[in-house]
mmCIF file with all atom_site columns, C-alpha atoms in Angstrom:
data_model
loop_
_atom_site.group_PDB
_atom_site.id
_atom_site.type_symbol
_atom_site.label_atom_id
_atom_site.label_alt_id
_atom_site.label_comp_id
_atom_site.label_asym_id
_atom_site.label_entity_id
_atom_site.label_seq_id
_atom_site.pdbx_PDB_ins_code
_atom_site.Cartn_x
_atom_site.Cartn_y
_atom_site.Cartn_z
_atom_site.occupancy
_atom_site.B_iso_or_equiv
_atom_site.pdbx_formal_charge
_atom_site.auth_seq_id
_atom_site.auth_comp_id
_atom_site.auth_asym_id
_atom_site.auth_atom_id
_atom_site.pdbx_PDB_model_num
ATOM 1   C CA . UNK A 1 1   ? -53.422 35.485  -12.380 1.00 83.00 ? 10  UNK A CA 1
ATOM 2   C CA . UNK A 1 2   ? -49.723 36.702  -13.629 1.00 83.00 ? 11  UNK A CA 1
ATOM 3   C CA . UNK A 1 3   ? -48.380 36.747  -10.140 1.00 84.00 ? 12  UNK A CA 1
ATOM 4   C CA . UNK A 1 4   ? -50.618 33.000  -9.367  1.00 85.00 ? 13  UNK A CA 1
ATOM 5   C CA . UNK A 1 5   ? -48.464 32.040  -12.859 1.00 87.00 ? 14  UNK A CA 1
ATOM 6   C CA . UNK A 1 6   ? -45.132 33.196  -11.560 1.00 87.00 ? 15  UNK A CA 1
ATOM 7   C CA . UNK A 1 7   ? -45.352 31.669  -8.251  1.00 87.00 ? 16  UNK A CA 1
ATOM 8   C CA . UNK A 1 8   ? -46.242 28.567  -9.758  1.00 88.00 ? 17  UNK A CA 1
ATOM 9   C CA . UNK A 1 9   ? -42.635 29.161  -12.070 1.00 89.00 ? 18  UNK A CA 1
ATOM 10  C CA . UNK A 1 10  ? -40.935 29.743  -9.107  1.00 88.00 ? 19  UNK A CA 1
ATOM 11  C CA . UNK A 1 11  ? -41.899 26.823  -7.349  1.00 89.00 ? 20  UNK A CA 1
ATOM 12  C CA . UNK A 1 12  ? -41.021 24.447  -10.208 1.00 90.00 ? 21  UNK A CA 1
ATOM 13  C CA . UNK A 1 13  ? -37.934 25.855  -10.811 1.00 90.00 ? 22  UNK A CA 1
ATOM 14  C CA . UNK A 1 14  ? -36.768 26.093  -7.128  1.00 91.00 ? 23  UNK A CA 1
ATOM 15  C CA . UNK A 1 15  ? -38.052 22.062  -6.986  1.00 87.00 ? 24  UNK A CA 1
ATOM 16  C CA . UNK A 1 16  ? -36.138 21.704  -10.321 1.00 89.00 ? 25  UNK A CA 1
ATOM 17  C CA . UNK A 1 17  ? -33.159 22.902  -8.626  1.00 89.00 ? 26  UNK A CA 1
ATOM 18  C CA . UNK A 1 18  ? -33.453 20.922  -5.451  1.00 88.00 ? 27  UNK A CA 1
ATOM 19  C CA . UNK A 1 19  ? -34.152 18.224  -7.170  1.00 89.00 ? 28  UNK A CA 1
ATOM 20  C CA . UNK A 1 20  ? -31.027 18.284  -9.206  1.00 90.00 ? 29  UNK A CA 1
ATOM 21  C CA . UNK A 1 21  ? -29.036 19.291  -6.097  1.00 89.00 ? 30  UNK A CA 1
ATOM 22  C CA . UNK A 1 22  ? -30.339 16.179  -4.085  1.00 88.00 ? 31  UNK A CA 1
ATOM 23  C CA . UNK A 1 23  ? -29.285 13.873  -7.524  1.00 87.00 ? 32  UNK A CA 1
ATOM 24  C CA . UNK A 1 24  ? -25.739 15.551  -7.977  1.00 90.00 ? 33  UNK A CA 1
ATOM 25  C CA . UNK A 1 25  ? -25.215 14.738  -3.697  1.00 90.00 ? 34  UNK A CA 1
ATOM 26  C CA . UNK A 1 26  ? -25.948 11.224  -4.187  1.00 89.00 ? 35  UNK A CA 1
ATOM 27  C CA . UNK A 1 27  ? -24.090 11.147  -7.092  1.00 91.00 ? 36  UNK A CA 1
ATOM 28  C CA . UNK A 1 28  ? -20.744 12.559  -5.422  1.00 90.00 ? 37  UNK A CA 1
ATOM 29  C CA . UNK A 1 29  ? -21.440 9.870   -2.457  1.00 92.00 ? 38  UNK A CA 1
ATOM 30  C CA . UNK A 1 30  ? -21.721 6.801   -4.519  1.00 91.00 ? 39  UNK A CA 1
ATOM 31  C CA . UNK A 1 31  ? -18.338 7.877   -6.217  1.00 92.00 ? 40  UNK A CA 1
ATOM 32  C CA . UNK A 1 32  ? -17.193 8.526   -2.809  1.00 92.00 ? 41  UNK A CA 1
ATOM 33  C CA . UNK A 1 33  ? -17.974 5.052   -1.939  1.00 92.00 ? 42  UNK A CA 1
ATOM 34  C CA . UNK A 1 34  ? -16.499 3.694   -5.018  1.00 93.00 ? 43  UNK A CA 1
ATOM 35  C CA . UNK A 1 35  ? -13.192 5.755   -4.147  1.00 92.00 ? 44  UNK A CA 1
ATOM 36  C CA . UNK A 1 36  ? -13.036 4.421   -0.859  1.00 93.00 ? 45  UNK A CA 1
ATOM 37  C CA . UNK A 1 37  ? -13.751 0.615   -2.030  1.00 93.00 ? 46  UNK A CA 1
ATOM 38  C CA . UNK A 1 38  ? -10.709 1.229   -4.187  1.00 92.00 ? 47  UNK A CA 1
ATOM 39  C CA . UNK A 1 39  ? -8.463  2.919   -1.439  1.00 92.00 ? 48  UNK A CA 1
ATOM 40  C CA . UNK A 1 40  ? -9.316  -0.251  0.714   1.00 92.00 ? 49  UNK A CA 1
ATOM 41  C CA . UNK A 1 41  ? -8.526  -2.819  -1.943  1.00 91.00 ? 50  UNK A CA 1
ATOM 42  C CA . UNK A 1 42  ? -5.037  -0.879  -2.512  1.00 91.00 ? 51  UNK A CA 1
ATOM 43  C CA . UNK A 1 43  ? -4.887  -0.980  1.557   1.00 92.00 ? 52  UNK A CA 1
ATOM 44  C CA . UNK A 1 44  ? -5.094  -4.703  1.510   1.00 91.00 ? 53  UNK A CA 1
ATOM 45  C CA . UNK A 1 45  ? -3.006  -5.351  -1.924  1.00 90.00 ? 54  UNK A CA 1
ATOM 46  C CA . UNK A 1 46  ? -0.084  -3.154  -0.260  1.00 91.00 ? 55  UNK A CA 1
ATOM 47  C CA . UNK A 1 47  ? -0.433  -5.231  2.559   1.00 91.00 ? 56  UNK A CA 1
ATOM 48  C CA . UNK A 1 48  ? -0.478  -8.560  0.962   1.00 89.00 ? 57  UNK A CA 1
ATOM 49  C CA . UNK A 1 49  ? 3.103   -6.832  -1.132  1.00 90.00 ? 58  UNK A CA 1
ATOM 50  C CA . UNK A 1 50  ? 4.538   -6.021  1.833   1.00 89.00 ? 59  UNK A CA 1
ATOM 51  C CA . UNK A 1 51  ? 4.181   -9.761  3.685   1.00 88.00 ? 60  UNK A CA 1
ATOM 52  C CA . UNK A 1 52  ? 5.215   -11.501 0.566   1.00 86.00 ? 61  UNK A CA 1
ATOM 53  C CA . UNK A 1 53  ? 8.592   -9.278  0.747   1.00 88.00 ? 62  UNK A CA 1
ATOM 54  C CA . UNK A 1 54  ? 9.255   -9.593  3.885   1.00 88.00 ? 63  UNK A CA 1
ATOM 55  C CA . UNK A 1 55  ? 9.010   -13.678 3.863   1.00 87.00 ? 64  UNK A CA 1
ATOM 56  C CA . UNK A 1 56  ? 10.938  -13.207 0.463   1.00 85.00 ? 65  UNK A CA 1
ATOM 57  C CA . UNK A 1 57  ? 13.595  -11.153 2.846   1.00 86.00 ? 66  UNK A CA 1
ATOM 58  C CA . UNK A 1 58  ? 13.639  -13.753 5.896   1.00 88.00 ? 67  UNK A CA 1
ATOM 59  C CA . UNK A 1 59  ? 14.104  -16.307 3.089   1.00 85.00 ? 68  UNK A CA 1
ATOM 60  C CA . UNK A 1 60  ? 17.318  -14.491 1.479   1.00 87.00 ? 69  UNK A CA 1
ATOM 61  C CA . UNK A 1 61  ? 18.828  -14.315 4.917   1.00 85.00 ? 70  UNK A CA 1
ATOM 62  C CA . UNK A 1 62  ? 18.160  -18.513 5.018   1.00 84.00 ? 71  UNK A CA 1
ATOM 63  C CA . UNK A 1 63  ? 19.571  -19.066 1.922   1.00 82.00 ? 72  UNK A CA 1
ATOM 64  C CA . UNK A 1 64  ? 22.599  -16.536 2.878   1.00 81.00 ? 73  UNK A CA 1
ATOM 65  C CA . UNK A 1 65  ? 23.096  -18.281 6.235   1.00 82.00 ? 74  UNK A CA 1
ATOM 66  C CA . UNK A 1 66  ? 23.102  -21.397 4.477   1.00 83.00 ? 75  UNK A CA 1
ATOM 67  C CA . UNK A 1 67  ? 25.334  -20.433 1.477   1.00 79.00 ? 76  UNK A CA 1
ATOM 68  C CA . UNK A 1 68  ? 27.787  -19.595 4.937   1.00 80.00 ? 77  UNK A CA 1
ATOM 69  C CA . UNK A 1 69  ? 27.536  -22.266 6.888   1.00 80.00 ? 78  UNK A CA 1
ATOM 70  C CA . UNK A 1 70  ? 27.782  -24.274 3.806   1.00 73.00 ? 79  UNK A CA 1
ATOM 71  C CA . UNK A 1 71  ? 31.434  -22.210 2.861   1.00 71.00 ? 80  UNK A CA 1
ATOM 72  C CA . UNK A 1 72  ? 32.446  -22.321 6.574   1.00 74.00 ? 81  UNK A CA 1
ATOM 73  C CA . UNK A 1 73  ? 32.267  -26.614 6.155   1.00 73.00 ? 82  UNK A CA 1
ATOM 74  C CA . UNK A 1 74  ? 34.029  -26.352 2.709   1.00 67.00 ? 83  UNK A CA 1
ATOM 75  C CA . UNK A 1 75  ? 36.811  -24.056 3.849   1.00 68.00 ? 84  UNK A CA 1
ATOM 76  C CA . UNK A 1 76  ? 37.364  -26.414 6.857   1.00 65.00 ? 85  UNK A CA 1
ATOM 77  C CA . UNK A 1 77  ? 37.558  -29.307 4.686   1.00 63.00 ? 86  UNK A CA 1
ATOM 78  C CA . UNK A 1 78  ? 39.804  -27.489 2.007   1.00 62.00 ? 87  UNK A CA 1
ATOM 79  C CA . UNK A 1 79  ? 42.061  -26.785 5.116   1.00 63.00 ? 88  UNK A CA 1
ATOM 80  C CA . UNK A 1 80  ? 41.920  -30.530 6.025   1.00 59.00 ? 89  UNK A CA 1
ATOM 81  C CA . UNK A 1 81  ? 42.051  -31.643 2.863   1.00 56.00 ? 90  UNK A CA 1
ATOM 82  C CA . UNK A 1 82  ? 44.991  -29.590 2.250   1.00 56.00 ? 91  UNK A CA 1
ATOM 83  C CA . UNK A 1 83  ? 47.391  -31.045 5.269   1.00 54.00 ? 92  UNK A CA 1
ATOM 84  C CA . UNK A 1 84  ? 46.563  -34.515 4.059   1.00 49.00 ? 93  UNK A CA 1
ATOM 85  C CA . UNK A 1 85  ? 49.073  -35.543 1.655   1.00 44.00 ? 94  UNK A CA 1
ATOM 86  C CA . UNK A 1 86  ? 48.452  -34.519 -2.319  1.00 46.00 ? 95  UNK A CA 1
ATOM 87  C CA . UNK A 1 87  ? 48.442  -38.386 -3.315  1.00 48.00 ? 96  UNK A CA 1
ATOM 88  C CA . UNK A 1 88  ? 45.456  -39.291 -5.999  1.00 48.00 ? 97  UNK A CA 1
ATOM 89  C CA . UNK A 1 89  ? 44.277  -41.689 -3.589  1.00 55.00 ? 98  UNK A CA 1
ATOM 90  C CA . UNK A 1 90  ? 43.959  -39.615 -0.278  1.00 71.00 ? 99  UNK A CA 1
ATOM 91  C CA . UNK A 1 91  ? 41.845  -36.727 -2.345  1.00 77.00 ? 100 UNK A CA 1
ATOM 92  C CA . UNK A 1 92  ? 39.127  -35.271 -0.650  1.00 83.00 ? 101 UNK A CA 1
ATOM 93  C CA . UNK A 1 93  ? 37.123  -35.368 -3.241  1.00 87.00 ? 102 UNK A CA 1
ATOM 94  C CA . UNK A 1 94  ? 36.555  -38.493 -5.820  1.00 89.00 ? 103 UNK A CA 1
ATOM 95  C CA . UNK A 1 95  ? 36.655  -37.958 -9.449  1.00 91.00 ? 104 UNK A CA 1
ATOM 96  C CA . UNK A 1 96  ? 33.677  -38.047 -11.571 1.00 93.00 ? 105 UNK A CA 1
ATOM 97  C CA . UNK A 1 97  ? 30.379  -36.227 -11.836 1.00 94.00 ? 106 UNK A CA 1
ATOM 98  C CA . UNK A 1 98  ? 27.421  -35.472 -9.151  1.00 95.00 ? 107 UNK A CA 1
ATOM 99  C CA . UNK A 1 99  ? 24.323  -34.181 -8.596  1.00 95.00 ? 108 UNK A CA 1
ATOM 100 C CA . UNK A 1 100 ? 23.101  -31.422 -6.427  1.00 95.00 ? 109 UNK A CA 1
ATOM 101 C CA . UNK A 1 101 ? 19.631  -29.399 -5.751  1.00 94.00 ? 110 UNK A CA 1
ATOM 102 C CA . UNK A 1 102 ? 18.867  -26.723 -3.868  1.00 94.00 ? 111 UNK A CA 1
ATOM 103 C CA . UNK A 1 103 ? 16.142  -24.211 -3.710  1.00 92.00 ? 112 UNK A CA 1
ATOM 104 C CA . UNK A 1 104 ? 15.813  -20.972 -5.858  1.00 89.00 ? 113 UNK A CA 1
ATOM 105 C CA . UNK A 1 105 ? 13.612  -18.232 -6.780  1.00 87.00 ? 114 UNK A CA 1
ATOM 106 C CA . UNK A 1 106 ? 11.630  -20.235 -8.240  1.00 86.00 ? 115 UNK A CA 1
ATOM 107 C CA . UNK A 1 107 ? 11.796  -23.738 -7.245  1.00 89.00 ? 116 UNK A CA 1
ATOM 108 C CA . UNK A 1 108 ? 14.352  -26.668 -7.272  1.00 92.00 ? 117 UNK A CA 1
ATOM 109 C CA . UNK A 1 109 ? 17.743  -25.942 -9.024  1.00 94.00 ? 118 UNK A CA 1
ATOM 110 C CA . UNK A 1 110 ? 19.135  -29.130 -10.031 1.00 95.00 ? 119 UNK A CA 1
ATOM 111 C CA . UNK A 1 111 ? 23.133  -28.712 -11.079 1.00 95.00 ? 120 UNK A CA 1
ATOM 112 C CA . UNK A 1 112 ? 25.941  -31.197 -12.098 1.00 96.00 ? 121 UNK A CA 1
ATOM 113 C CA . UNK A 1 113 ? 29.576  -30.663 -10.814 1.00 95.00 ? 122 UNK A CA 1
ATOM 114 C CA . UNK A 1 114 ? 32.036  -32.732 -12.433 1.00 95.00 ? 123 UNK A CA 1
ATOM 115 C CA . UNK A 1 115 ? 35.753  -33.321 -10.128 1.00 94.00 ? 124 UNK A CA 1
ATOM 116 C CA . UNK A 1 116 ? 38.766  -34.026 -11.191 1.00 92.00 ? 125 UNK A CA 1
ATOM 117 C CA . UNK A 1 117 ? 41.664  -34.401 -8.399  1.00 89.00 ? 126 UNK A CA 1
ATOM 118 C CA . UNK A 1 118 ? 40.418  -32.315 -6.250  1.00 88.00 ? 127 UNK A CA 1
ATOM 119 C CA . UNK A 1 119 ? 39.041  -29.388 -8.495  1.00 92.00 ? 128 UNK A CA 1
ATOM 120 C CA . UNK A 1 120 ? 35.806  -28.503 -9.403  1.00 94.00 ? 129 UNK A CA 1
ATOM 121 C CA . UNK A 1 121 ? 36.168  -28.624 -13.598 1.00 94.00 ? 130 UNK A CA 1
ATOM 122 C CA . UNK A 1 122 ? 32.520  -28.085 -14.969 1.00 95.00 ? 131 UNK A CA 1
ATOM 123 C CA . UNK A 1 123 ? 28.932  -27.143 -13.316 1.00 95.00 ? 132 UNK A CA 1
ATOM 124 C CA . UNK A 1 124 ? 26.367  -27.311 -15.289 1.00 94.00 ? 133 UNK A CA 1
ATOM 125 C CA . UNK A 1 125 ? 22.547  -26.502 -14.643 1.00 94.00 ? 134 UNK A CA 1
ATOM 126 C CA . UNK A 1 126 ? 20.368  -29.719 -15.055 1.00 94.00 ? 135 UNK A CA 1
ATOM 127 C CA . UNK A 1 127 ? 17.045  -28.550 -13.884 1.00 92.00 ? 136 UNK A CA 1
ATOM 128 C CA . UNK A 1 128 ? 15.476  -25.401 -12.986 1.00 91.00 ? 137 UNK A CA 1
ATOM 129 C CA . UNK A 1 129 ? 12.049  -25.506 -14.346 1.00 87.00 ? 138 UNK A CA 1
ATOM 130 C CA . UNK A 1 130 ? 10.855  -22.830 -11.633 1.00 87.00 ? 139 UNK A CA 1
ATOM 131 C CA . UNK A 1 131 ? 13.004  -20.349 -12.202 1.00 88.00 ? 140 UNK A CA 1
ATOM 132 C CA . UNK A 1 132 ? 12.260  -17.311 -14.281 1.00 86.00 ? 141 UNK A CA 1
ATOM 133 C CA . UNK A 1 133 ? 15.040  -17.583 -17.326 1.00 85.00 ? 142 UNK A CA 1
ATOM 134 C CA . UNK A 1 134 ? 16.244  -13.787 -16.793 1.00 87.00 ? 143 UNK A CA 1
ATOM 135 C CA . UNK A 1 135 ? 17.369  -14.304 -13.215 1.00 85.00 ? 144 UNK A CA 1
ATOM 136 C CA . UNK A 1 136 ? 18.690  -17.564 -13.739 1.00 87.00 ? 145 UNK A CA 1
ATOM 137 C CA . UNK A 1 137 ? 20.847  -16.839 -16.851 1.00 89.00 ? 146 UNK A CA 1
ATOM 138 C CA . UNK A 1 138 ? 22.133  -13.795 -14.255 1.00 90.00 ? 147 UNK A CA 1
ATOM 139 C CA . UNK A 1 139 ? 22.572  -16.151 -11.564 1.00 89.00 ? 148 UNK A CA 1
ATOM 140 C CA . UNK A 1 140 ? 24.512  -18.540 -13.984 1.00 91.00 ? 149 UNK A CA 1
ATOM 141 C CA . UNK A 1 141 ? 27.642  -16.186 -13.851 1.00 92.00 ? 150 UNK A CA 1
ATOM 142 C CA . UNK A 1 142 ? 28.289  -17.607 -10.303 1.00 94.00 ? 151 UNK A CA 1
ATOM 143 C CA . UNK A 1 143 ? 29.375  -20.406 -11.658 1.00 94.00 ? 152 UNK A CA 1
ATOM 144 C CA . UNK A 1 144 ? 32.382  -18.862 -13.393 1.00 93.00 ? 153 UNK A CA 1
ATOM 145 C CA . UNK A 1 145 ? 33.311  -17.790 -9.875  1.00 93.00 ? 154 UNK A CA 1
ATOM 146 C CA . UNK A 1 146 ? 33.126  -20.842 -8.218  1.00 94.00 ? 155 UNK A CA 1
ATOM 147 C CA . UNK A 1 147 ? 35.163  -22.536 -10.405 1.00 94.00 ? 156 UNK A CA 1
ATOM 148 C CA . UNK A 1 148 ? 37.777  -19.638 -10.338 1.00 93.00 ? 157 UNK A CA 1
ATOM 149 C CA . UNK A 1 149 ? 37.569  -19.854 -6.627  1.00 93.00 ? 158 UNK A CA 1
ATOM 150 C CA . UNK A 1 150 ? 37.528  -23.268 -6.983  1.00 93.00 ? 159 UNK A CA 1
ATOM 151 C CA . UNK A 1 151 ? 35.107  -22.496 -3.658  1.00 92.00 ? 160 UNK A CA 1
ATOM 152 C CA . UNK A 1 152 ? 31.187  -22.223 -3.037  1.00 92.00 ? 161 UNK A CA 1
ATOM 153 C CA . UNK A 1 153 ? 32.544  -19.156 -0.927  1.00 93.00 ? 162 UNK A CA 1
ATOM 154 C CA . UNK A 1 154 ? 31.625  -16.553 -3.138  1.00 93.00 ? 163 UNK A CA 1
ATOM 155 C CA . UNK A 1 155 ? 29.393  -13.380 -3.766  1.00 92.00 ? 164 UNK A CA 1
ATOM 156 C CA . UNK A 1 156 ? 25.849  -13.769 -5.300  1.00 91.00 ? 165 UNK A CA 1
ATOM 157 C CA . UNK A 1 157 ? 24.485  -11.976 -8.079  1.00 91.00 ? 166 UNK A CA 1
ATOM 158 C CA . UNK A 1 158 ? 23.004  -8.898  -7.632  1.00 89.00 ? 167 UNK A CA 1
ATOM 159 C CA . UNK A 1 159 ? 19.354  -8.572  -9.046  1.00 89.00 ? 168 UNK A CA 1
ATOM 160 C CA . UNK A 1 160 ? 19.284  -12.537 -8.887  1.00 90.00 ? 169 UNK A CA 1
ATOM 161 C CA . UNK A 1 161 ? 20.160  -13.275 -5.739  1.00 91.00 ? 170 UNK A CA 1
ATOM 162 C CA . UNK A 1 162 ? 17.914  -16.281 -5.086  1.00 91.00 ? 171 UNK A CA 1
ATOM 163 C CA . UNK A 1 163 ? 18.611  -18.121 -8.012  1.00 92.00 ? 172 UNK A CA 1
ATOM 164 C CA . UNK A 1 164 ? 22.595  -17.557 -7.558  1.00 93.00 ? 173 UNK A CA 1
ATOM 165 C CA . UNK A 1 165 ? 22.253  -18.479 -4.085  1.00 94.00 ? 174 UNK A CA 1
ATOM 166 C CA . UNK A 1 166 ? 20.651  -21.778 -5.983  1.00 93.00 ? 175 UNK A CA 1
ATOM 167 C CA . UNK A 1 167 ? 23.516  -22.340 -7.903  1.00 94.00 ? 176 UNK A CA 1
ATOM 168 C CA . UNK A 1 168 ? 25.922  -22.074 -5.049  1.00 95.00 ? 177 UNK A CA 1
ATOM 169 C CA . UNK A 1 169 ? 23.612  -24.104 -2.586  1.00 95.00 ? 178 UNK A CA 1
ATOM 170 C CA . UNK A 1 170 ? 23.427  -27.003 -4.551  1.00 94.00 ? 179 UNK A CA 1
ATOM 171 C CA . UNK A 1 171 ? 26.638  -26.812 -5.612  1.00 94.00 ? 180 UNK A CA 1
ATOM 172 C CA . UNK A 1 172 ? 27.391  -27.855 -2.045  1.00 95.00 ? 181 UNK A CA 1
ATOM 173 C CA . UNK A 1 173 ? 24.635  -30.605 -2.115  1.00 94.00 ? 182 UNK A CA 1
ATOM 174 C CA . UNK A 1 174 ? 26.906  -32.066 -4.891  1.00 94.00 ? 183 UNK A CA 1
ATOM 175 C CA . UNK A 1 175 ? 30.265  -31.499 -3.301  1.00 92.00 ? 184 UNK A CA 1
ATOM 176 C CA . UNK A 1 176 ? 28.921  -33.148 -0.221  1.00 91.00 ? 185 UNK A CA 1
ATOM 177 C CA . UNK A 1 177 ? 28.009  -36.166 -2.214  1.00 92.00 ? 186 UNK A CA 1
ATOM 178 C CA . UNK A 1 178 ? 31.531  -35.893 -4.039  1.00 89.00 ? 187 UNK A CA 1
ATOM 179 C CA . UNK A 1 179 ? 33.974  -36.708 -0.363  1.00 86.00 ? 188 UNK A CA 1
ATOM 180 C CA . UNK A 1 180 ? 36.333  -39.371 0.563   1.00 78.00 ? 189 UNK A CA 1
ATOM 181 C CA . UNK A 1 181 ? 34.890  -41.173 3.033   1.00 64.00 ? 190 UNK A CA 1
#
């Protein structure tokens, strides 16, 4: 009977243990599972990070390629405006104030440039309801620039270089609206 008793012991507790064995294994899969879920989702965010810098990259390079071709045109109409003669009426540019957008970090910059023979005297930012108000009050110290270079031929800001190359791209808009026909 004691030995019947202890075999019966035996048995439970070896179930008892297998049991609990079998529960802890699917336990450690389903949190396996769960890991893995998670690993994928940080796969695909990564992914989804790494597209959205890369267009934000090949968009940079636009806006830098523009920002040149746009300083190329100015410099070769400084240099024709500069063998014309320096008479008030023969200025490239006409006096008064104009509007210019471009695109920015964030959306539309909208600026003002006001002229006065010849020289760029004021820009002021109309519009930029897009852009996030940290880069663009960086980006605003290309203006300064400009109108010491008294030329959209100048270096962006560094940490804001959308929203400066903004600035300086719709300065041009404005300066192209701004010529002597």
């Amino acid at each position: 009977m004691r030995v019947l008793c202890l075999l019966l012991i035996l048995a439970a507790v070896i179930g008892y243990n297998s049991m609990q064995k079998k529960d802890t294994q699917d336990q450690v899969t389903r949190e396996l599972t769960q890991v893995e879920k998670r690993v994928d989702a940080l796969e695909e965010q990564q992914k989804e990070i790494l597209a959205a810098l890369e267009e934000a990259a090949q968009n940079q390079e636009n806006a830098n390629a523009q920002a040149e071709t746009g300083a190329k045109e100015n410099t070769s109409k400084e240099d024709a405006a500069d063998s014309e003669a320096t008479d008030a009426s023969e200025n490239f540019y006409k006096d008064g104030s104009y509007t210019g957008s471009a695109q920015g970090f964030g959306g539309a910059i909208e600026v003002q440039v006001t002229l006065k023979d010849d020289e760029i005297t004021d820009i002021q930012v109309t519009s930029a309801s897009g852009e996030d108000s940290t880069y663009l009050s960086q980006a605003q110290s290309v203006i300064s620039s400009i109108i010491s270079a008294q030329s959209t031929d100048v270096d962006t800001v560094s940490g804001a270089t959308f929203s400066s190359t903004g600035i300086i791209n719709a300065v041009i808009d404005a300066l192209g609206k701004a010529e002597n026909e």
